Coordinates of C-alpha atoms and ligand atoms in Angstrom, one line a residue:
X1 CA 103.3 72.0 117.9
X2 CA 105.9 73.0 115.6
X3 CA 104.9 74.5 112.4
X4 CA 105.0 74.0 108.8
X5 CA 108.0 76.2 107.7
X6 CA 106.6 78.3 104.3
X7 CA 109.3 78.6 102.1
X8 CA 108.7 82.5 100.7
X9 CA 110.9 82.6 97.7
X10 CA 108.0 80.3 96.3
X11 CA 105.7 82.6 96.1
X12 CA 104.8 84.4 93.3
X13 CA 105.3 88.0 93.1
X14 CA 103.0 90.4 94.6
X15 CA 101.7 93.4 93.5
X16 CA 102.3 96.6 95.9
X17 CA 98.7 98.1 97.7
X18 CA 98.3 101.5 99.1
X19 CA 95.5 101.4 101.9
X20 CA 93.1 104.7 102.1
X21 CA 94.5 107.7 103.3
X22 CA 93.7 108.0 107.7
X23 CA 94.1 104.1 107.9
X24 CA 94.6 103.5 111.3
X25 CA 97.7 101.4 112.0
X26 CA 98.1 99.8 115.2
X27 CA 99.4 97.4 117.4
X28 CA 97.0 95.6 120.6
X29 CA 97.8 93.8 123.7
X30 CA 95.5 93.0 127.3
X31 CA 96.0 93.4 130.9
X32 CA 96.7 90.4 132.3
X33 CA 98.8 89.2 129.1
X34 CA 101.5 92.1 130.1
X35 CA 101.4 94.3 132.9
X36 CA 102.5 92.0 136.0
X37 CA 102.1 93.5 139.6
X38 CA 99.5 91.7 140.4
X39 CA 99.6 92.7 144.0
X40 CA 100.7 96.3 143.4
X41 CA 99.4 99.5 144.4
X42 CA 96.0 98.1 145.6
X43 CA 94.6 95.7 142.6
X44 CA 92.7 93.1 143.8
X45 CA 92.5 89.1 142.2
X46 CA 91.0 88.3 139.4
X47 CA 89.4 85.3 137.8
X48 CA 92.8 85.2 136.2
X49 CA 95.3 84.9 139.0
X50 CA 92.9 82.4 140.5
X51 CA 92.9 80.2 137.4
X52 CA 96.6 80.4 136.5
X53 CA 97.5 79.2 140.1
X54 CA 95.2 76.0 139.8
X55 CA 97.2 72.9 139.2
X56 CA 97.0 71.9 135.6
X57 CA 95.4 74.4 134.0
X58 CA 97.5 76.7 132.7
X59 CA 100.6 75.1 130.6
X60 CA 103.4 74.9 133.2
X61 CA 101.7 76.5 135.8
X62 CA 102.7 80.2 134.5
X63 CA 100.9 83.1 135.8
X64 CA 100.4 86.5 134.9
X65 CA 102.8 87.4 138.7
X66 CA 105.6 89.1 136.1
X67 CA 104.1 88.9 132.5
X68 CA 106.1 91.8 130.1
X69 CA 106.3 93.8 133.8
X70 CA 104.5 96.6 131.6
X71 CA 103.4 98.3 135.0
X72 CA 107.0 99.4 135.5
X73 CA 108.0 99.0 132.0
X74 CA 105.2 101.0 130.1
X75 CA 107.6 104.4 129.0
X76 CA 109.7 102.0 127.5
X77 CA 107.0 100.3 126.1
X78 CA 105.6 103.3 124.6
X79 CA 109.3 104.6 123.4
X80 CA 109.2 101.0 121.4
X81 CA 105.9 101.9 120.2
X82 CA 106.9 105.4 118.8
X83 CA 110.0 104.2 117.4
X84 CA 107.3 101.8 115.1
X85 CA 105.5 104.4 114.3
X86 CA 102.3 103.4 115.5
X87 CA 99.3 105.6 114.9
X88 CA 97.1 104.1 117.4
X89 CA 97.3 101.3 120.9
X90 CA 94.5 98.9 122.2
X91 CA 95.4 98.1 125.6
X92 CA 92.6 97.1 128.4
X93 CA 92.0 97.9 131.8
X94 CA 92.3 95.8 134.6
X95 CA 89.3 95.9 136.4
X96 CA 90.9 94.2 139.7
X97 CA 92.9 97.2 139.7
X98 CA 90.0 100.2 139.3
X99 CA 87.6 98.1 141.6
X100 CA 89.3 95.0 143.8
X101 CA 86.1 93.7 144.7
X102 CA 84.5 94.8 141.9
X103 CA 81.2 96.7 143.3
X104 CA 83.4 98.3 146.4
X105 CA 85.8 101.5 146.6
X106 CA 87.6 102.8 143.7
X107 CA 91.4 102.5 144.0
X108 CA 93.0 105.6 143.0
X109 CA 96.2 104.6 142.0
X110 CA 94.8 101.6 139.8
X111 CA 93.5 104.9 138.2
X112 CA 96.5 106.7 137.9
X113 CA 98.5 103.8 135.9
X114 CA 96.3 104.5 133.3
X115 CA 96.7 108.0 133.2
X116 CA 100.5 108.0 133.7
X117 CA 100.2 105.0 130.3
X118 CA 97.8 107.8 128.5
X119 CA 99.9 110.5 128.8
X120 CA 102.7 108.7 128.0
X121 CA 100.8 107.5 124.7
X122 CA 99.4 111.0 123.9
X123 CA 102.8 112.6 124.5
X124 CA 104.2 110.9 121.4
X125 CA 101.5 111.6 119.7
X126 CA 99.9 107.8 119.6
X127 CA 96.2 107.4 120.2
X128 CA 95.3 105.1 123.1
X129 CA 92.2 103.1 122.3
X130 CA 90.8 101.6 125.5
X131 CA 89.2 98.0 126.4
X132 CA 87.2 97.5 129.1
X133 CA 87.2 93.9 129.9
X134 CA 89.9 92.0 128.8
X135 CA 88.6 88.8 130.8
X136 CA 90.3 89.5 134.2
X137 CA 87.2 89.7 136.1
X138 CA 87.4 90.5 140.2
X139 CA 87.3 87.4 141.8
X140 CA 84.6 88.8 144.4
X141 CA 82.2 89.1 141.8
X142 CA 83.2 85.6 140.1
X143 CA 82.4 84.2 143.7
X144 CA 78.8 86.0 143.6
X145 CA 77.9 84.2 140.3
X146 CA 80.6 86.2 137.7
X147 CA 79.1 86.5 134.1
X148 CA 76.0 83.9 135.0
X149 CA 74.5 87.2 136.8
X150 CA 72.9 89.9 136.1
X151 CA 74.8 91.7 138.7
X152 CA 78.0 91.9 137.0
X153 CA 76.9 93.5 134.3
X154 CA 75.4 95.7 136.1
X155 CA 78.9 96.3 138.0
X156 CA 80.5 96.5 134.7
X157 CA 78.6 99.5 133.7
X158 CA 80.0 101.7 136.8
X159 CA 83.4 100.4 136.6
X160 CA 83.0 101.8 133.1
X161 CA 81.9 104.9 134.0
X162 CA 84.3 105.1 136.8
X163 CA 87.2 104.4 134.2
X164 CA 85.6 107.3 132.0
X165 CA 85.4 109.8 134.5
X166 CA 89.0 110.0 134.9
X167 CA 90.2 109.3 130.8
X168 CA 87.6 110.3 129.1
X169 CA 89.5 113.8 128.3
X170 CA 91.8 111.7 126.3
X171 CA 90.5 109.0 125.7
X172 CA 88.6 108.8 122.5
X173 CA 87.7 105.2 121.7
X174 CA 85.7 103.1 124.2
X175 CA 86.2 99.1 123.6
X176 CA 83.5 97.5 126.3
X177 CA 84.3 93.9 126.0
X178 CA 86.9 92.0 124.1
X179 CA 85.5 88.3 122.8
X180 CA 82.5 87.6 124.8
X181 CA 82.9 84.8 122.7
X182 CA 85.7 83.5 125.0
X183 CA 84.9 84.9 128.1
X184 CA 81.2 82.8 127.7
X185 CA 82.2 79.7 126.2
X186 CA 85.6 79.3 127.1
X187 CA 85.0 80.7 130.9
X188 CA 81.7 78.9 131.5
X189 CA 81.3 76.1 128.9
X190 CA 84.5 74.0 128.0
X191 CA 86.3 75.9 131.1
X192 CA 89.5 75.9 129.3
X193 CA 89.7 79.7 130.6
X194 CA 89.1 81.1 133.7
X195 CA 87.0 80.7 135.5
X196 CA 87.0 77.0 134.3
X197 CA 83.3 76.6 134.8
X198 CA 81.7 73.8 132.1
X199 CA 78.3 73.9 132.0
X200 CA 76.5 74.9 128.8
X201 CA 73.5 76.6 130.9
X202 CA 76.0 78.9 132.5
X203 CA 77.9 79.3 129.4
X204 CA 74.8 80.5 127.4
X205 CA 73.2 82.4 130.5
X206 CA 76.9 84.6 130.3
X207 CA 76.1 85.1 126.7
X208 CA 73.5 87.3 127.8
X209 CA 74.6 88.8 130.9
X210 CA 77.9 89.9 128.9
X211 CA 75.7 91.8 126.3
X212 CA 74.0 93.1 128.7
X213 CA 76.9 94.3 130.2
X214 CA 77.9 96.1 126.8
X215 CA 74.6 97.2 126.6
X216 CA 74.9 99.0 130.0
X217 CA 78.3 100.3 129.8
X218 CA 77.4 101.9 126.2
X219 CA 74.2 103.7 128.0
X220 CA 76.7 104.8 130.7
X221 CA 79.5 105.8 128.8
X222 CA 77.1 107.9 126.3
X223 CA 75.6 109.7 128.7
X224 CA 79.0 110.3 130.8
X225 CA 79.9 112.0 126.8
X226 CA 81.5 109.1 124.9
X227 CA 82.1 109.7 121.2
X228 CA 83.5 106.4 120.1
X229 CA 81.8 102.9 121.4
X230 CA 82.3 99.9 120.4
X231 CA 83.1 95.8 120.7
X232 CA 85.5 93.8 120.1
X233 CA 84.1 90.2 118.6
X234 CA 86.0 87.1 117.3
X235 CA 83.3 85.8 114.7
X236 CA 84.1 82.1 113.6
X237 CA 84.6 82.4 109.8
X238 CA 82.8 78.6 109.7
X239 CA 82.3 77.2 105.8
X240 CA 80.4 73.8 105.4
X241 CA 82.9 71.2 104.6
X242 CA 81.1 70.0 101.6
X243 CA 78.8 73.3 100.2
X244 CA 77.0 70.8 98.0
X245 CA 75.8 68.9 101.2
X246 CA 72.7 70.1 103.5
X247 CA 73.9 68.9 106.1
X248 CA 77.2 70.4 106.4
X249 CA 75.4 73.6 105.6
X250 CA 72.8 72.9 108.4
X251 CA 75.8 72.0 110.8
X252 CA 77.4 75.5 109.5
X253 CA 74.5 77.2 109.9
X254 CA 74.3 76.4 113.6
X255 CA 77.8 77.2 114.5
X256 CA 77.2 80.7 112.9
X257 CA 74.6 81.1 115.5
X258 CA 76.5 79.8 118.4
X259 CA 79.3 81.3 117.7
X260 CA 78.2 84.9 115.6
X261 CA 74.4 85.4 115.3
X262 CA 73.9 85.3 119.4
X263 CA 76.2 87.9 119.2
X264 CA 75.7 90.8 116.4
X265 CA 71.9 90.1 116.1
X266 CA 71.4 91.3 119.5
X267 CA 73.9 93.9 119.3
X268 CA 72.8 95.2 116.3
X269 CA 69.6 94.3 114.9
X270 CA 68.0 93.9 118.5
X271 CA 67.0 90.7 118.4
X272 CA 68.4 86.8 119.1
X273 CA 67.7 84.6 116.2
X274 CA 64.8 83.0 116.0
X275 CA 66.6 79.1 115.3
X276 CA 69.4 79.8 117.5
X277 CA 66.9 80.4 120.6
X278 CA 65.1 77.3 119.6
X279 CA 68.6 75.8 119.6
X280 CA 69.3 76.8 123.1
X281 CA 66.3 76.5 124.7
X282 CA 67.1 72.7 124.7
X283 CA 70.2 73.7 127.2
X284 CA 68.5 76.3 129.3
X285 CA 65.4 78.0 130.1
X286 CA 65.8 81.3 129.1
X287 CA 64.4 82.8 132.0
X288 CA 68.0 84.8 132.5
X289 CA 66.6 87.1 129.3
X290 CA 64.3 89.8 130.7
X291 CA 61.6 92.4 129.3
X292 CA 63.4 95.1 128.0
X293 CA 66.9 93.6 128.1
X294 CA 67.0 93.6 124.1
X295 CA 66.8 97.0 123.9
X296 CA 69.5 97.4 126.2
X297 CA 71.9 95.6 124.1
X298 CA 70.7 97.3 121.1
X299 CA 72.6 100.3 121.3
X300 CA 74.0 102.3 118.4
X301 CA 77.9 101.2 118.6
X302 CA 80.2 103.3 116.5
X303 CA 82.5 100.4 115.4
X304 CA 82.8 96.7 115.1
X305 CA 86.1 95.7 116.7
X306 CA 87.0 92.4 114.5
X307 CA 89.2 90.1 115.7
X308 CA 90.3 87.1 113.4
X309 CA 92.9 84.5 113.3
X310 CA 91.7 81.6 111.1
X311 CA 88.9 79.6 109.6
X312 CA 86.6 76.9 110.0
X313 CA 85.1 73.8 108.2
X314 CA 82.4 71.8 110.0
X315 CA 80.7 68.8 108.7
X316 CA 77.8 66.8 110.2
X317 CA 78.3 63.6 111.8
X318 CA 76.4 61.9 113.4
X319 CA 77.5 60.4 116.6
X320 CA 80.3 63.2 116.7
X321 CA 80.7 64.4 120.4
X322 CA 80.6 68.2 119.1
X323 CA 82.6 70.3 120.3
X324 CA 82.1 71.8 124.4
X325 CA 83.2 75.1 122.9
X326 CA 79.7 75.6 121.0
X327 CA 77.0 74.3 123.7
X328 CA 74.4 71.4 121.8
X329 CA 77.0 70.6 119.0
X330 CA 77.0 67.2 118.8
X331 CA 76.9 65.6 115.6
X332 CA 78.8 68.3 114.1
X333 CA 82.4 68.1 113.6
X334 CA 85.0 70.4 112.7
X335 CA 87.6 69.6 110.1
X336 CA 91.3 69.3 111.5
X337 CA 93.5 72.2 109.8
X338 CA 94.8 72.1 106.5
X339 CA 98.3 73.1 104.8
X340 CA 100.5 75.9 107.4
X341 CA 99.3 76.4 110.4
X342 CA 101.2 78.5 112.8
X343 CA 102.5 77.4 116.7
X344 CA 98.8 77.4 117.6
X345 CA 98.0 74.8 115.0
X346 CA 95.8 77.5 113.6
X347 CA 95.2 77.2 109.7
X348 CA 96.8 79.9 108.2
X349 CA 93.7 81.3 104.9
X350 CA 93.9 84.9 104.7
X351 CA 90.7 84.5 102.0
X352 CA 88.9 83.5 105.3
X353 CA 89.4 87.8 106.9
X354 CA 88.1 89.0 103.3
X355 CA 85.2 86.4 103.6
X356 CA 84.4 87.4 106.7
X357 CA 84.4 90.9 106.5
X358 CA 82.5 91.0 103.6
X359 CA 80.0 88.7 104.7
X360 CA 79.6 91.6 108.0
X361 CA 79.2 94.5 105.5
X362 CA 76.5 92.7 103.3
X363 CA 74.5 91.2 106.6
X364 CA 74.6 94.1 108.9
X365 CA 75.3 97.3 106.8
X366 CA 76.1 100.8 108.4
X367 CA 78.8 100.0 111.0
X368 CA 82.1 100.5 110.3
X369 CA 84.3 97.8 111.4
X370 CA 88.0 97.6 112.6
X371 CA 90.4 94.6 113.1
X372 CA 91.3 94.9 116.6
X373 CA 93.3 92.0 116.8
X374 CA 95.4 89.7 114.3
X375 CA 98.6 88.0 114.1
X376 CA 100.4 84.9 114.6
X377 CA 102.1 82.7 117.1
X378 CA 105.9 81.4 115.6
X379 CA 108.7 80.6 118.4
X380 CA 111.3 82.5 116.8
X381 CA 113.6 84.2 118.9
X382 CA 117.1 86.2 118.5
X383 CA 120.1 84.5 116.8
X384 CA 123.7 85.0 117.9
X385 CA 123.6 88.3 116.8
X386 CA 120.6 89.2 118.0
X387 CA 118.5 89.1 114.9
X388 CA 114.7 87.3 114.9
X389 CA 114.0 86.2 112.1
X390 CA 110.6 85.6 111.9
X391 CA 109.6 85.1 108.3
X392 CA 106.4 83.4 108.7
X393 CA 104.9 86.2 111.2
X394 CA 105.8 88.4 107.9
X395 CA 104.2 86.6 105.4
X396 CA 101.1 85.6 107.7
X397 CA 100.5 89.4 108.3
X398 CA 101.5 90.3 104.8
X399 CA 98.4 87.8 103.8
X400 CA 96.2 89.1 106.3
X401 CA 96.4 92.8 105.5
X402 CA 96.2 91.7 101.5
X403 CA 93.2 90.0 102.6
X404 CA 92.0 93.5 104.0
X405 CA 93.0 95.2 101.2
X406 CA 90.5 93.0 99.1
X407 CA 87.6 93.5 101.4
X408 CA 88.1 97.2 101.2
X409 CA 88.0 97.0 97.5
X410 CA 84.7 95.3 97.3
X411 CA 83.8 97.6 99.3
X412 CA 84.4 97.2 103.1
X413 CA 84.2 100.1 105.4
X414 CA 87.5 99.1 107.1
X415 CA 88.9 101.6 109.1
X416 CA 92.2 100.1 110.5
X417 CA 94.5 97.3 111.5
X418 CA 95.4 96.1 115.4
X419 CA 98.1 93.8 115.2
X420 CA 98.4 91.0 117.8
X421 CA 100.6 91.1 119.3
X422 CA 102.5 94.7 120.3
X423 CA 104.9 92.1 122.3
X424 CA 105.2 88.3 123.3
X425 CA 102.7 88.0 126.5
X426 CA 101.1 85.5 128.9
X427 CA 99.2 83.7 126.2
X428 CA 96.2 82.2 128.5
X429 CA 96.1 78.8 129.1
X430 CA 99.2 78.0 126.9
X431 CA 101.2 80.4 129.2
X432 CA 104.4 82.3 127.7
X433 CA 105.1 78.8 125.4
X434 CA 103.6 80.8 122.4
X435 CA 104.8 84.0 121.5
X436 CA 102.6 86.2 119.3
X437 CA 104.8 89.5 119.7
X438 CA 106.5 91.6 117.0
X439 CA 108.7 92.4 120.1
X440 CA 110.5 89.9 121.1
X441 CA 110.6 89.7 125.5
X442 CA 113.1 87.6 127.1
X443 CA 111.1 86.8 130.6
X444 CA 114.4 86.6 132.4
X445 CA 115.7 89.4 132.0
X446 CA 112.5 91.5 130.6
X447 CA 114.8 92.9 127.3
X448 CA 112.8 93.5 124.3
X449 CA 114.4 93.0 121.2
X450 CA 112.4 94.1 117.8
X451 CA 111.4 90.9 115.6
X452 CA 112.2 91.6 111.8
X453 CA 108.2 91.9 111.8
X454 CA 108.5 94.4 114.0
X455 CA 111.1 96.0 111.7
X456 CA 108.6 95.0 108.5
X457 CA 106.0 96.5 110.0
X458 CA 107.5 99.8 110.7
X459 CA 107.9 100.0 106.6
X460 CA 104.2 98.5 106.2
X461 CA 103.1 101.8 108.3
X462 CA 105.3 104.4 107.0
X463 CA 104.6 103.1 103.0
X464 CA 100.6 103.0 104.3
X465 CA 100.6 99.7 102.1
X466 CA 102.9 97.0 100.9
X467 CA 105.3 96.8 98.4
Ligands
FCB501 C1 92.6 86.4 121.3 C2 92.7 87.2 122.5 C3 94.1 87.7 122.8 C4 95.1 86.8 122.4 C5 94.9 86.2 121.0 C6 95.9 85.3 120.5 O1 91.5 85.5 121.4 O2 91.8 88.3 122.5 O3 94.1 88.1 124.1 O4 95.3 85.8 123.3 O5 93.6 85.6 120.9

């Protein structure tokens, strides 16, 4: 999947921007996607490792065994970091690491990599913003029923708290989980992820228990002293193919409550939506959802963590298999992408990020929001002379912060911008094939070599706008 190749002297010239003054400007990565040592120091398997050794279903059979080797690597890492100028880094913990089996002992040293990696951070003076659950689940708890039971999320709350007690002193900002999105529907409905589990029930059933799980960790971190909570969510920007059309609106309507309104209603209005229950309740019984459970989820968060990549068009037609990625979709189909795309096939509309973030301010007012991830996949790597030249990651992020830029202007309480990705990384279930990084990593020998984005970037950051 090669993409499109955007020619950029045909763009018309763009006006310079200047963002608001304490924009946060930062770069993300996960876990799993980087750090290697899987079998280091005490951290036990995860849904991941299991998954990525399965024939087939992870491109190539890679593995996260090596990733970036972070776990040794991470000074350098952070050097790389500085040298960008980064105000702020999203990285996650590795559960498998802080609890092997997930409810037993705490493993000291899993605890001390992140301290050693916070220190680092704080030491040139970069803010470390942590994620919980970056979808590499112990494997003990996936065999007791993973994210279809209650019990996990109430296992995720102490790992939380347990990850607090020891960074909490430096730690400001407290992610709980990254895409439950993914981790639900990808994990437990088109099982495309780990744990490769497709059954809409169980997909819908982890819905729950995964707010829940936020719900818990929240209540735990708050009272453990917390000052900044939130979640990360990757809300599908979905448009009707044809506005004009009820139908495509209808079939738009539902995939916004698949994919979004099962999500923030709960989190921050305290309540599912009325039509996506009755949606639903055609897959499953419900019976998962307790007495009190809502009120559980409904905690005061402190920011929305956004995540966005692209857009979506749905139209309904009937007969259409739908899609296993949104449980009861059939007769809705999504529209193929349009113009670029990047190495993902991803359609490349940076309209979509001011759509959607204004379309969060106007429907759920009074939380500030932050993109904690965005970026693109291009296979770019270094020339003869060591140069990558990776135009189109330029000119997608360049959109994408424009896009920002707009939302803010209408408005938008938009605090900052994570970039995906800090480096190229185990990219899930298309392995290291795609590389999102503004670093480049050669996985044989581990060098990292900055991108020109990376270079661009550094500019973007010290301007605090674009030219
Ligand atoms: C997001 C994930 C992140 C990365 C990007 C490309 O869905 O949170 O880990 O894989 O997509």
């Amino acid at each position: 999947m090669t993409a499109t190749v955007t020619s950029t002297s045909a763009q018309p010239a763009r006006a310079g921007i200047t963002f608001p003054d304490g924009f946060i400007w930062g770069a993300a990565t996960a876990s799993y996607q980087i750090e290697g040592a899987v079998r280091e120091d005490g951290r036990g398997p995860s849904i991941w490792d299991t998954f990525s050794r399965t024939p087939g279903k992870v491109y190539a059979g890679h593995t996260g065994d090596v990733a970036c080797d972070h776990y040794h690597r991470y000074a350098e890492d952070v050097a790389l970091m500085a040298d960008l100028g980064l105000a702020s880094y999203r990285f996650s913990v590795a559960w498998p690491r802080i609890r092997p089996d997930g409810t037993g002992p705490v493993n000291i040293k899993g605890l001390d990599f992140y301290d050693r990696l916070t220190d680092e951070l704080l030491g040139k003076g970069i803010d470390p913003v942590v994620t919980l659950y970056h979808w590499d689940l112990p494997q003990t708890l996936e065999d007791r029923g993973g994210w279809t039971s209650r019990a996990t999320a109430e296992a995720f709350a102490e790992y939380a708290e347990v990850v607090y007690r020891r960074l909490g002193d430096r730690v400001a900002t407290w992610t709980t989980l990254n895409e439950p999105w993914c981790s639900a529907y990808l994990g437990y409905g088109s099982g495309i992820h780990a744990p490769g589990v497709r059954n809409p029930a169980a997909a819908l059933s982890a819905v729950h228990h995964l707010l829940l799980g936020h719900g818990l960790a929240t209540q735990a971190l708050r009272a453990a002293g917390a000052r900044q909570i939130s979640i990360t969510l990757n809300p599908c920007e979905v448009s009707p193919l044809d506005p004009a059309n009820p139908a495509d609106r209808d079939a738009a309507r539902l995939i916004d409550g698949l994919a979004n309104r099962i999500f923030l209603d709960p989190l921050l209005r305290g309540r599912y939506p009325a039509d996506v229950l009755e949606h639903i309740s055609r897959l499953t019984d419900l019976a998962y959802i307790q007495e009190g459970d809502l009120e559980i989820i409904n905690q005061p968060i402190d920011v929305l963590g956004i995540n966005f990549y692209n857009p979506s068009y749905v139209s309904a037609k009937p007969g259409a298999p739908g899609s296993p990625d949104y449980p009861g979709s059939e007769g809705i189909a999504f529209r193929p992408p349009v113009g670029p795309v990047t190495d993902m096939n991803w359609q490349i509309e940076p309209a979509g990020l001011t759509r959607l973030l204004t379309r969060l301010h106007r429907d759920y007012p009074g939380t500030p929001l932050m993109i904690t991830e965005n970026g693109a996949a291009y296979p770019d790597g270094p020339s003869d002379s060591g140069e990558v030249a990776d135009l189109r990651r330029i000119e997608y992020v360049d959109g994408h912060l424009r896009a920002c830029h707009d939302a803010l202007a209408a408005g938008v309480d938009l605090r900052g911008y994570f970039l995906w990705s800090l480096m190229d990384n185990f990219e899930w279930a298309e392995g290291y094939r795609k590389r999102f990084g503004i670093v480049h990593v050669d996985y044989t020998t581990q060098q990292r070599v900055l991108k020109d984005s990376a270079k661009w970037y550094r500019e973007v950051i010290r301007r605090n706008g674009l030219e």
